[in-house]
Short mmCIF file of C-alpha atoms in Angstrom, two decimals:
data_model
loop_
_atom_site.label_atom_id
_atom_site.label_comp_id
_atom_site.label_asym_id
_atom_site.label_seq_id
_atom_site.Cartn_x
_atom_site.Cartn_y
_atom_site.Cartn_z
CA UNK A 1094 -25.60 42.42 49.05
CA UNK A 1095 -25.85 38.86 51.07
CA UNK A 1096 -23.03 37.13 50.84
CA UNK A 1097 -23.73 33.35 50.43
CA UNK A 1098 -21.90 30.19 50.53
CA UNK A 1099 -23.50 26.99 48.22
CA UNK A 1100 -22.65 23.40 49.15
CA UNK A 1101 -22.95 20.87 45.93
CA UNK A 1102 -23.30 17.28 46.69
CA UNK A 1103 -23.17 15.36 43.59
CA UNK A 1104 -24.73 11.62 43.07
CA UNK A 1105 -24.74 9.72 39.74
CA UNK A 1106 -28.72 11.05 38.69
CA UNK A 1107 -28.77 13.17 41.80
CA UNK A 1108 -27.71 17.35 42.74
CA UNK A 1109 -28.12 18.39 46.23
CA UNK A 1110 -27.77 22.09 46.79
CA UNK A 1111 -27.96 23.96 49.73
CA UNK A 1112 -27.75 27.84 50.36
CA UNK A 1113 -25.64 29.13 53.90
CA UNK A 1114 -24.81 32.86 54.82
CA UNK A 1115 -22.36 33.83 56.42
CA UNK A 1116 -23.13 32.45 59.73
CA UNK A 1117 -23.63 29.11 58.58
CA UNK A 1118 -27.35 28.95 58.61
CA UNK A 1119 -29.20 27.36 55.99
CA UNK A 1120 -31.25 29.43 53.76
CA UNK A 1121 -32.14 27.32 51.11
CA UNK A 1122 -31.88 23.34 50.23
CA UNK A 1123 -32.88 21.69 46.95
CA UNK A 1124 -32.28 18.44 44.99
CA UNK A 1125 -32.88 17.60 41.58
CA UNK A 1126 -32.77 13.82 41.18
CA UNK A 1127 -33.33 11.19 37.75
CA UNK A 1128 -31.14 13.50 35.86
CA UNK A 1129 -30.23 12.23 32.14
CA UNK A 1130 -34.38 10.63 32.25
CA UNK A 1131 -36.79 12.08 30.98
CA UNK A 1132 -38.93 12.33 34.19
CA UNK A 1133 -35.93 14.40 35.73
CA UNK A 1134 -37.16 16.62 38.19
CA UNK A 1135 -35.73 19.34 40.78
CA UNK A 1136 -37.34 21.32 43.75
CA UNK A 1137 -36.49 23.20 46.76
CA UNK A 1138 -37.11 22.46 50.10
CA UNK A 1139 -36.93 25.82 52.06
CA UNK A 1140 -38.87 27.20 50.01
CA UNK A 1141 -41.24 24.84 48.39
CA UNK A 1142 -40.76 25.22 45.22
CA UNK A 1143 -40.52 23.63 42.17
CA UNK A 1144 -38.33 23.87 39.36
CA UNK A 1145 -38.49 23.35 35.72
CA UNK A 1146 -35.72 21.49 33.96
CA UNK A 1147 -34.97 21.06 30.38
CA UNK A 1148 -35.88 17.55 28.89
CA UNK A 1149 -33.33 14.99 30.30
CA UNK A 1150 -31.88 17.79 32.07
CA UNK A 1151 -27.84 17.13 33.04
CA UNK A 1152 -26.04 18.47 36.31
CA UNK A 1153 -24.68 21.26 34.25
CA UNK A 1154 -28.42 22.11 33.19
CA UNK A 1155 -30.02 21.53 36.56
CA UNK A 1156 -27.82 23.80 38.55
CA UNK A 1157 -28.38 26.41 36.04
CA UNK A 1158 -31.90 25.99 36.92
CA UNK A 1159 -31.77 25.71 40.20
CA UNK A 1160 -29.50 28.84 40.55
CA UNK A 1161 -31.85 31.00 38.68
CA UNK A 1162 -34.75 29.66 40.31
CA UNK A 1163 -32.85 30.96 43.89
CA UNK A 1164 -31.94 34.60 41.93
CA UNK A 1165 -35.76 34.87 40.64
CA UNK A 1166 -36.59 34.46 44.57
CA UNK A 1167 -34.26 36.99 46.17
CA UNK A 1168 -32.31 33.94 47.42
CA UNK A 1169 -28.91 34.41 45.84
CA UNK A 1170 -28.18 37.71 45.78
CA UNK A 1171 -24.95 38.36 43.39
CA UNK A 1172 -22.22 35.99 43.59
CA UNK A 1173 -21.87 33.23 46.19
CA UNK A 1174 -18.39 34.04 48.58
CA UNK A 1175 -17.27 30.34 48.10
CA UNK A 1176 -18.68 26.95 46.95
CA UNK A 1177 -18.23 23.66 48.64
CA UNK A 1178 -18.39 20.41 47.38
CA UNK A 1179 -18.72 16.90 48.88
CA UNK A 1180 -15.81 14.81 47.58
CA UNK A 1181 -16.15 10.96 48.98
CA UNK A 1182 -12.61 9.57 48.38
CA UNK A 1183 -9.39 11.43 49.05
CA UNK A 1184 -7.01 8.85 49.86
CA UNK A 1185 -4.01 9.63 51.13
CA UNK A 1186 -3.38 13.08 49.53
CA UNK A 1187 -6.11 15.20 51.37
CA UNK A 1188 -6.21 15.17 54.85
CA UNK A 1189 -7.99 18.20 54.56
CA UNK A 1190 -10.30 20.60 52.67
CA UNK A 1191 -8.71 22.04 49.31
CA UNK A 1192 -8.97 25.33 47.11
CA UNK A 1193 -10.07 23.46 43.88
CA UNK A 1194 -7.57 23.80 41.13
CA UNK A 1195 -6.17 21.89 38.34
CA UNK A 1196 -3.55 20.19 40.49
CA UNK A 1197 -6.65 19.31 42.73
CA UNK A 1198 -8.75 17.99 39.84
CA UNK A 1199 -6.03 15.58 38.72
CA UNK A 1200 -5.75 14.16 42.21
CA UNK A 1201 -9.11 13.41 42.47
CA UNK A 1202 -9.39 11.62 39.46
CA UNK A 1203 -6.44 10.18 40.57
CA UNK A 1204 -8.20 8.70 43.87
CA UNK A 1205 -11.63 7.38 41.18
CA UNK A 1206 -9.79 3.66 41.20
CA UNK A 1207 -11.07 3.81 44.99
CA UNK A 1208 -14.32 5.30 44.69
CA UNK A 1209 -15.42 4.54 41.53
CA UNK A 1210 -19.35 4.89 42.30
CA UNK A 1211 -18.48 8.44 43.95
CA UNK A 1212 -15.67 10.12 42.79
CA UNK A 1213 -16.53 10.42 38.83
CA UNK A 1214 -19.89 12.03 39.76
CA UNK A 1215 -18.70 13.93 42.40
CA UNK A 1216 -15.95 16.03 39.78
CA UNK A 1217 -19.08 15.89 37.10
CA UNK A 1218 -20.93 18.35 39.97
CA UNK A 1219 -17.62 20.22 40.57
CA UNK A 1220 -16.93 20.72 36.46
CA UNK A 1221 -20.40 22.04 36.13
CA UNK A 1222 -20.06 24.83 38.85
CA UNK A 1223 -17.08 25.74 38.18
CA UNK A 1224 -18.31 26.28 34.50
CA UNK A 1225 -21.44 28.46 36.01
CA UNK A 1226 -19.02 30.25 38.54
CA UNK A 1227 -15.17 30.79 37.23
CA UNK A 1228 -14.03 32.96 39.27
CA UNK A 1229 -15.34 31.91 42.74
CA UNK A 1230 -13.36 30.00 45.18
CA UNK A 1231 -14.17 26.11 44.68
CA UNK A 1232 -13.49 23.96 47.25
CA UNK A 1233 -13.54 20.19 47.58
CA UNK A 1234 -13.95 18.94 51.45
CA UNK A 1235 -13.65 14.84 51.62
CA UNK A 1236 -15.43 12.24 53.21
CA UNK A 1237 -12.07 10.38 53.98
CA UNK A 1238 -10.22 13.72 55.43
CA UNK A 1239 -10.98 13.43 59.40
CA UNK A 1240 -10.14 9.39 59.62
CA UNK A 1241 -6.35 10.75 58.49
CA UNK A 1242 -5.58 10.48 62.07
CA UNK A 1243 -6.22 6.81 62.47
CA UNK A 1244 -3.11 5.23 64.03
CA UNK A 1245 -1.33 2.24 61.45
CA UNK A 1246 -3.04 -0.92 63.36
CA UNK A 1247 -6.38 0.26 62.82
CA UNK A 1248 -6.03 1.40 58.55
CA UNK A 1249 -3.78 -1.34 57.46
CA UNK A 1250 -5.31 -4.50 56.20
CA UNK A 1251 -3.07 -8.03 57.12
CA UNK A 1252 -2.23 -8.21 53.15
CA UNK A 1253 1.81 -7.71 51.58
CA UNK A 1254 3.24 -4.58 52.25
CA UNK A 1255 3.34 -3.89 48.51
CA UNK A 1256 -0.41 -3.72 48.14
CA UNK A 1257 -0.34 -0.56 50.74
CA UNK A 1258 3.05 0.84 49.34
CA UNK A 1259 2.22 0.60 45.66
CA UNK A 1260 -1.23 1.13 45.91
CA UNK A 1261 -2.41 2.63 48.35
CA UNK A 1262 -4.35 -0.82 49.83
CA UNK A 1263 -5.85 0.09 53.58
CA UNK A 1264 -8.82 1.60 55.56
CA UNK A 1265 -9.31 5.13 54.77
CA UNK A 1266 -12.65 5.36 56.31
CA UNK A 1267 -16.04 7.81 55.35
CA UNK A 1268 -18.87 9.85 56.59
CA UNK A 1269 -16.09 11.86 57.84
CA UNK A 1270 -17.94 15.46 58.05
CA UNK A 1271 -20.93 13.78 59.86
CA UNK A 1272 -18.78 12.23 62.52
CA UNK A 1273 -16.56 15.59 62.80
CA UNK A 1274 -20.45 17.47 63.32
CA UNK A 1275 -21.26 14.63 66.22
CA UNK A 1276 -17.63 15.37 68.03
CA UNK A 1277 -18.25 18.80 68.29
CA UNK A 1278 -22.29 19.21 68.60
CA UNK A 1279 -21.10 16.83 71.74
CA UNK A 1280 -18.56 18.85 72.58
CA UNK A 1281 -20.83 21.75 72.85
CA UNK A 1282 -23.59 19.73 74.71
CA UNK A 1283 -20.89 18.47 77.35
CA UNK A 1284 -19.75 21.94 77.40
CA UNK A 1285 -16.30 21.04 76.83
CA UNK A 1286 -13.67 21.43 73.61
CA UNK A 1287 -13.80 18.92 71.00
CA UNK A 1288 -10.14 17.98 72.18
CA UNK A 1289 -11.19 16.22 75.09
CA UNK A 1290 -14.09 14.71 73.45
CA UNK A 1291 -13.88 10.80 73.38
CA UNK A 1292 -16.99 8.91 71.89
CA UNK A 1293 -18.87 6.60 69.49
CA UNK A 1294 -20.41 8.05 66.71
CA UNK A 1295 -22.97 5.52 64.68
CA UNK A 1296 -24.08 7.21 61.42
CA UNK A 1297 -26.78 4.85 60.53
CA UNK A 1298 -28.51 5.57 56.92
CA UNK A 1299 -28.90 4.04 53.71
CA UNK A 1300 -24.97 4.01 54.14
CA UNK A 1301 -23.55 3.24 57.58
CA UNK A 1302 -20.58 3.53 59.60
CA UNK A 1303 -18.71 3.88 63.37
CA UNK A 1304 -16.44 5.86 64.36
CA UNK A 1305 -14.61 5.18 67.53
CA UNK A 1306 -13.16 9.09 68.49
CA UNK A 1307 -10.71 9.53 71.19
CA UNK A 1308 -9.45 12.96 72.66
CA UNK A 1309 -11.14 14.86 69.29
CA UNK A 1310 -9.16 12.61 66.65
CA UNK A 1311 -10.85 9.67 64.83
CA UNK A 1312 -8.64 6.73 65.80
CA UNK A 1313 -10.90 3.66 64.30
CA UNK A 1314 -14.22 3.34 61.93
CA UNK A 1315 -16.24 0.47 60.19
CA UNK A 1316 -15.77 1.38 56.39
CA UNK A 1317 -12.44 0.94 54.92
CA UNK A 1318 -10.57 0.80 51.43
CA UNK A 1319 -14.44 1.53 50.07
CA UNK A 1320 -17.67 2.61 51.95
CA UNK A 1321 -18.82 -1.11 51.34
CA UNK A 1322 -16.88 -2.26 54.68
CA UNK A 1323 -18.42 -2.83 57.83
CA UNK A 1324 -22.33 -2.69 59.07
CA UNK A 1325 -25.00 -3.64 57.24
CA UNK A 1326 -26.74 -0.78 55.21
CA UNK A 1327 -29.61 -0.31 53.16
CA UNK A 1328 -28.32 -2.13 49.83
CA UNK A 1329 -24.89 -2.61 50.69
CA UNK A 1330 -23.62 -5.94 52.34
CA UNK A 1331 -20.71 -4.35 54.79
CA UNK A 1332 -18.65 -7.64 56.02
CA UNK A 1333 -18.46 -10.78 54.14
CA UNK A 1334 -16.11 -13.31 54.39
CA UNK A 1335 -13.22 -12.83 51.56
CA UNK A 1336 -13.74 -16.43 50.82
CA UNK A 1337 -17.02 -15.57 48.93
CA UNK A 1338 -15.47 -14.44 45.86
CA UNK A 1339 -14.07 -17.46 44.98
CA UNK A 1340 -17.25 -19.52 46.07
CA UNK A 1341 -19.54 -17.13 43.40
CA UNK A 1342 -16.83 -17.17 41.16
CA UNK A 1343 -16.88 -21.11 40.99
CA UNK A 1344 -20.65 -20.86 41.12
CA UNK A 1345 -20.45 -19.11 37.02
CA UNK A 1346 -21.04 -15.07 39.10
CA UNK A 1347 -18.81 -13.14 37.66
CA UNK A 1348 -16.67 -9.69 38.94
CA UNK A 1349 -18.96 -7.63 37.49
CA UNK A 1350 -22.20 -9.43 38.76
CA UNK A 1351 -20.43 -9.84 42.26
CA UNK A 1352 -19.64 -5.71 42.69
CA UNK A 1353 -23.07 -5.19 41.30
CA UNK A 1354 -24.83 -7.51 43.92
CA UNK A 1355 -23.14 -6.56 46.76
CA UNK A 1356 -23.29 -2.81 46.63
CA UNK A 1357 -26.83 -3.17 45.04
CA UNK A 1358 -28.87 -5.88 45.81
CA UNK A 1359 -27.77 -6.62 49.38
CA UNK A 1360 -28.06 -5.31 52.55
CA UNK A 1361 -30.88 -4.40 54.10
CA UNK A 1362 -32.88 -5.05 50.57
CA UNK A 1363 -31.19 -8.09 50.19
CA UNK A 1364 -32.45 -9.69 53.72
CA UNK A 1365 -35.75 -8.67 53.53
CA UNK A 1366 -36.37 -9.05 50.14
CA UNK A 1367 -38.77 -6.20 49.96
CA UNK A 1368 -37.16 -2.59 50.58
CA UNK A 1369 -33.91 -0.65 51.47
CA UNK A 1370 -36.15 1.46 53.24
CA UNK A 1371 -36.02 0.70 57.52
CA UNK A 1372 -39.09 2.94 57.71
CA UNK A 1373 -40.73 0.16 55.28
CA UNK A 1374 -39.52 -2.81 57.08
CA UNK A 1375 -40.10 -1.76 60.58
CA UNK A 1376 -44.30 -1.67 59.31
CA UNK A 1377 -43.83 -5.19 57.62
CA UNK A 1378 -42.21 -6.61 60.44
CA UNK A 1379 -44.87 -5.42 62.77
CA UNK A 1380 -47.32 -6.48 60.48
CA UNK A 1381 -45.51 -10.45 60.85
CA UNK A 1382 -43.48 -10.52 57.67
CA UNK A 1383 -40.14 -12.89 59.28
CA UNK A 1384 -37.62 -11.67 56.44
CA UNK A 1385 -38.42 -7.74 57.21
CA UNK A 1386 -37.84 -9.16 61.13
CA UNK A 1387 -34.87 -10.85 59.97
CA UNK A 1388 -33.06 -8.14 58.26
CA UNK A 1389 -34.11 -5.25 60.98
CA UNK A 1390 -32.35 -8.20 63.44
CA UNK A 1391 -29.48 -8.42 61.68
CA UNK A 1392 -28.74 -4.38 61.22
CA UNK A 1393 -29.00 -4.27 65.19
CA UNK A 1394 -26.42 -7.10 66.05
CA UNK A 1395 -24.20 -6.09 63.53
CA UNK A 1396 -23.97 -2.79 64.38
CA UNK A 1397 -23.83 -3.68 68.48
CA UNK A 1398 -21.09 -5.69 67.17
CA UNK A 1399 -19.19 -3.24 65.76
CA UNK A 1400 -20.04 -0.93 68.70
CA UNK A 1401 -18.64 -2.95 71.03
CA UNK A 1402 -15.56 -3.00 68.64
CA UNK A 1403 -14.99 0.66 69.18
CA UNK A 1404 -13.97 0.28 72.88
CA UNK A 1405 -10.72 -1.56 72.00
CA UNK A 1406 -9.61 1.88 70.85
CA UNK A 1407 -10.76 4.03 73.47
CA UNK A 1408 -9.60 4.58 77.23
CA UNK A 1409 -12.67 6.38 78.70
CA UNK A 1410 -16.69 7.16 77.04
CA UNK A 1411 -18.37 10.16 76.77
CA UNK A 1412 -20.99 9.30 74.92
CA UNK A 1413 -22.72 7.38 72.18
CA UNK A 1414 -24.15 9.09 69.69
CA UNK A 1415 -26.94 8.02 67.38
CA UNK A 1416 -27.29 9.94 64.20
CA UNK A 1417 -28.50 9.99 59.96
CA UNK A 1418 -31.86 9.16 59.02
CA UNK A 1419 -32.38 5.99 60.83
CA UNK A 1420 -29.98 6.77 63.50
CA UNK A 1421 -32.05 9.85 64.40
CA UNK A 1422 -35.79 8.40 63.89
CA UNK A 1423 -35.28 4.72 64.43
CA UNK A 1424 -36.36 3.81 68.29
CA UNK A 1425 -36.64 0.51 67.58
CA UNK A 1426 -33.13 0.24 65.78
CA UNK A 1427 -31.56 1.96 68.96
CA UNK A 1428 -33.39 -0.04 71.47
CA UNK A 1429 -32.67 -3.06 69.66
CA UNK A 1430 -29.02 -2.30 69.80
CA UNK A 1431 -28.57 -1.38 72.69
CA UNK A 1432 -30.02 -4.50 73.98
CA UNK A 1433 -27.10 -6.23 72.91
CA UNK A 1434 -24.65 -4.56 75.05
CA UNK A 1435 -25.94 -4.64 78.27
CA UNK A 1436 -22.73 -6.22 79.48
CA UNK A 1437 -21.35 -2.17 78.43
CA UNK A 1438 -23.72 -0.67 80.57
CA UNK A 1439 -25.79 0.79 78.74
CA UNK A 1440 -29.31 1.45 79.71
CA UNK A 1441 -32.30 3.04 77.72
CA UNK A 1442 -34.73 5.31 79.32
CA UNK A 1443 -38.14 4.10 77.21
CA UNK A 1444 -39.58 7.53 77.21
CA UNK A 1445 -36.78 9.30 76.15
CA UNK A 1446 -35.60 7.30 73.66
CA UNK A 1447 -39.56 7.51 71.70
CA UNK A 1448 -39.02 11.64 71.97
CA UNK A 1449 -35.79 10.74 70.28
CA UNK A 1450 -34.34 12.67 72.80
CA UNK A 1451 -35.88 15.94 72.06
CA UNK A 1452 -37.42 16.81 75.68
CA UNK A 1453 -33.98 15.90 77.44
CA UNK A 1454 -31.02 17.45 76.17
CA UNK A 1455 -30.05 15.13 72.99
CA UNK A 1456 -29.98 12.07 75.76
CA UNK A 1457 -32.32 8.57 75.39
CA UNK A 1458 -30.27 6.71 78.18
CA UNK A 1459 -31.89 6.03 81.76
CA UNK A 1460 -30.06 8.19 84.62
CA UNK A 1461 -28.59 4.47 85.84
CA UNK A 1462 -26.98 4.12 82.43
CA UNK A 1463 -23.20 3.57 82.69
CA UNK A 1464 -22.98 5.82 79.97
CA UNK A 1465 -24.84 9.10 78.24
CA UNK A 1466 -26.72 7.38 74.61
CA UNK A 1467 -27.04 10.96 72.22
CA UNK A 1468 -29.34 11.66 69.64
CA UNK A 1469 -28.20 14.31 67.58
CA UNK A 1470 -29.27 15.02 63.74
CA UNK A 1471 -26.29 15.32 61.27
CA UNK A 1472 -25.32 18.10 59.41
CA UNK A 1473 -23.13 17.45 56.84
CA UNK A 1474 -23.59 20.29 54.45
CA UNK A 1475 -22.70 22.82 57.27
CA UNK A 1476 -19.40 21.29 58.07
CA UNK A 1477 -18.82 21.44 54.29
CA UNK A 1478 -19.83 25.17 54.06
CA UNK A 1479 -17.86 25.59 57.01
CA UNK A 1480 -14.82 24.36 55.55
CA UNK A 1481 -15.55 26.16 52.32
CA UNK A 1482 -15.46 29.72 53.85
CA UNK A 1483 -12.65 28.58 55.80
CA UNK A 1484 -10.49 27.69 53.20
CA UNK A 1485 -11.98 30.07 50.91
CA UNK A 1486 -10.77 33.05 53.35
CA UNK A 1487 -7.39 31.22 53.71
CA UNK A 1488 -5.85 32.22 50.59
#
């Protein structure tokens, strides 16, 4: 018998599900998305397969599906060794992975006032497995758990104390497991431990963030209380001024309309006024449309910006690292960028940069560059299988 570890990564009418063994390599990835429509549909990437769902298929119903579509193929064999799931918000209760158990259930629901987009779904995907799978070791692993380490000046907001001390008010920070990957895929690059790893790490995808990492511990990042802090992203607006609320508010918006719009309708789709979708907007901007331009612009200062923001909290570089789906494929986002710090140092090599760094070692910077510019694709749902069997073998 294999021995398997699944990772479940729940969205609101959305299932990602990926198969590891026992040396962490991916065996299997699928994702069933529209669930609750009645065009709901599922398939697997590795293999290429599809899978048939029941009409308006659930989570509960499409992870049935999808499990039994892996058992029909040989690709579950018997019961997975642990299960891992992607939890966004743990506030300040997890500050790492957790054995999933009642006490661990409440506590997430617990943190849902400050995730309210993520962490209702994410416990519908954790219900619905542990429902399939009672008796295997669940564990939750959170986006918030490696920015625990962030020193008090860079997670408290300038607000009363009470707002912190009664509930919980400051920056808690996200795409934690994809800037924990970065530290130590550079660590392994540099051929040195993650301790004495010291870097920027720019996860740039439909959501975005920084993460400023000194000596192996995350000591600043862009998102805070929420993942709507911070850079622009693909529908979200990251940084406005506070002021706005009232402005809208006077202007007949109300809360409602406001939360919708900015996590929603802004962004990258707001600017352009065409598509969330960089890949889309790179063609129309070549193509001459100004708003595509305009919004591409934007992304590139405000995340130099923000870059450049890092360095307060670091003492030395060893890298930056460019990483998610735009982060990896975009060479005119990281050109772009980078083209706004020149007073930093750093320098681009052209060539490099349009391999994406595959033909050099991860590295797009020229050899005159003050300091190495990375390229390295994410792996989230590793990190989370990872800390699954780690956990999971803990008890």
């Amino acid at each position: 018998m294999t021995f398997m570890i699944l990772v479940i990564n729940c969205g609101s009418s959305s299932l990602k599900l990926a198969v590891f063994n026992e040396q962490l390599e991916n065996t299997a990835s699928g994702l069933a998305e529209r669930l609750g429509q009645t065009d709901a549909t599922a398939r697997f990437k590795e293999p290429d397969t599809e899978v048939a769902l029941p009409a308006s298929a659930d989570h509960q119903q499409a992870l049935e599906a999808m499990v039994n579509t892996l058992k029909s193929r040989g690709l579950l064999d018997g019961t997975p060794l642990a299960i891992g799931h992607r939890v966004v918000h743990g506030g300040e209760t997890f500050r790492e992975a957790a054995l999933i158990n009642d006490e661990v259930l409440r506590a997430i629901e617990d943190c849902a006032s400050l995730a309210p987009l993520h962490n209702p779904v994410n416990l519908t995907g954790i219900r619905a497995t542990r429902a399939l799978f009672p008796d295997v070791p669940q564990v939750a692993v959170f986006d918030t758990a490696f920015h625990h380490t962030l020193p008090e000046q860079a997670y408290r907001y300038a607000l009363p104390d009470r707002f912190y001390q009664e509930w919980g008010v400051r920056r808690y920070g996200f795409h934690g497991t994809s800037h924990y990957f970065m530290l130590n895929e550079t660590a392994r690059l540099l051929g040195r431990p993650p301790s004495t790893i010291s870097l920027i790490s720019a996860h740039l995808g439909n959501g975005c963030s920084v993460t400023a990492i000194r000596d192996g511990e995350s000591v600043d990042t862009s998102m805070g209380l929420t993942p709507l802090e911070g850079l622009v992203m693909g529908t979200r607006s990251g940084d406005v001024d506070p002021g706005l609320f009232d402005f809208l508010r006077n202007k007949g918006v109300s809360g409602e309309e406001v939360h919708r719009i900015l996590n929603n309708e802004s962004g990258l789709l707001g600017l352009s006024g065409e598509s969330n979708d960089m890949r889309i907007l790179e063609k129309l901007a070549a193509s001459g449309n100004s708003q595509a331009a305009l919004a591409i612009e934007v992304f590139c200062f405000r995340l130099a910006r923000y870059i450049g923001a890092m360095c307060a909290s670091l003492d030395r570089l060893d890298a930056l690292v460019f990483t998610g789906g735009i982060g990896e494929n975009s060479t005119h986002v990281r050109a772009r960028t980078l083209s706004h710090l020149k007073l930093l140092g750093f320098t681009l090599d052209d060539a490099r940069n349009r391999e994406h760094g595959r033909n050099s070692r991860n590295e797009i910077n020229h050899s005159h560059s003050r300091f190495p510019v990375l390229v390295i694709p994410t792996n989230e749902e590793r990190v989370i299988a990872g800390e699954a069997l780690k956990t999971a073998n803990s008890q």
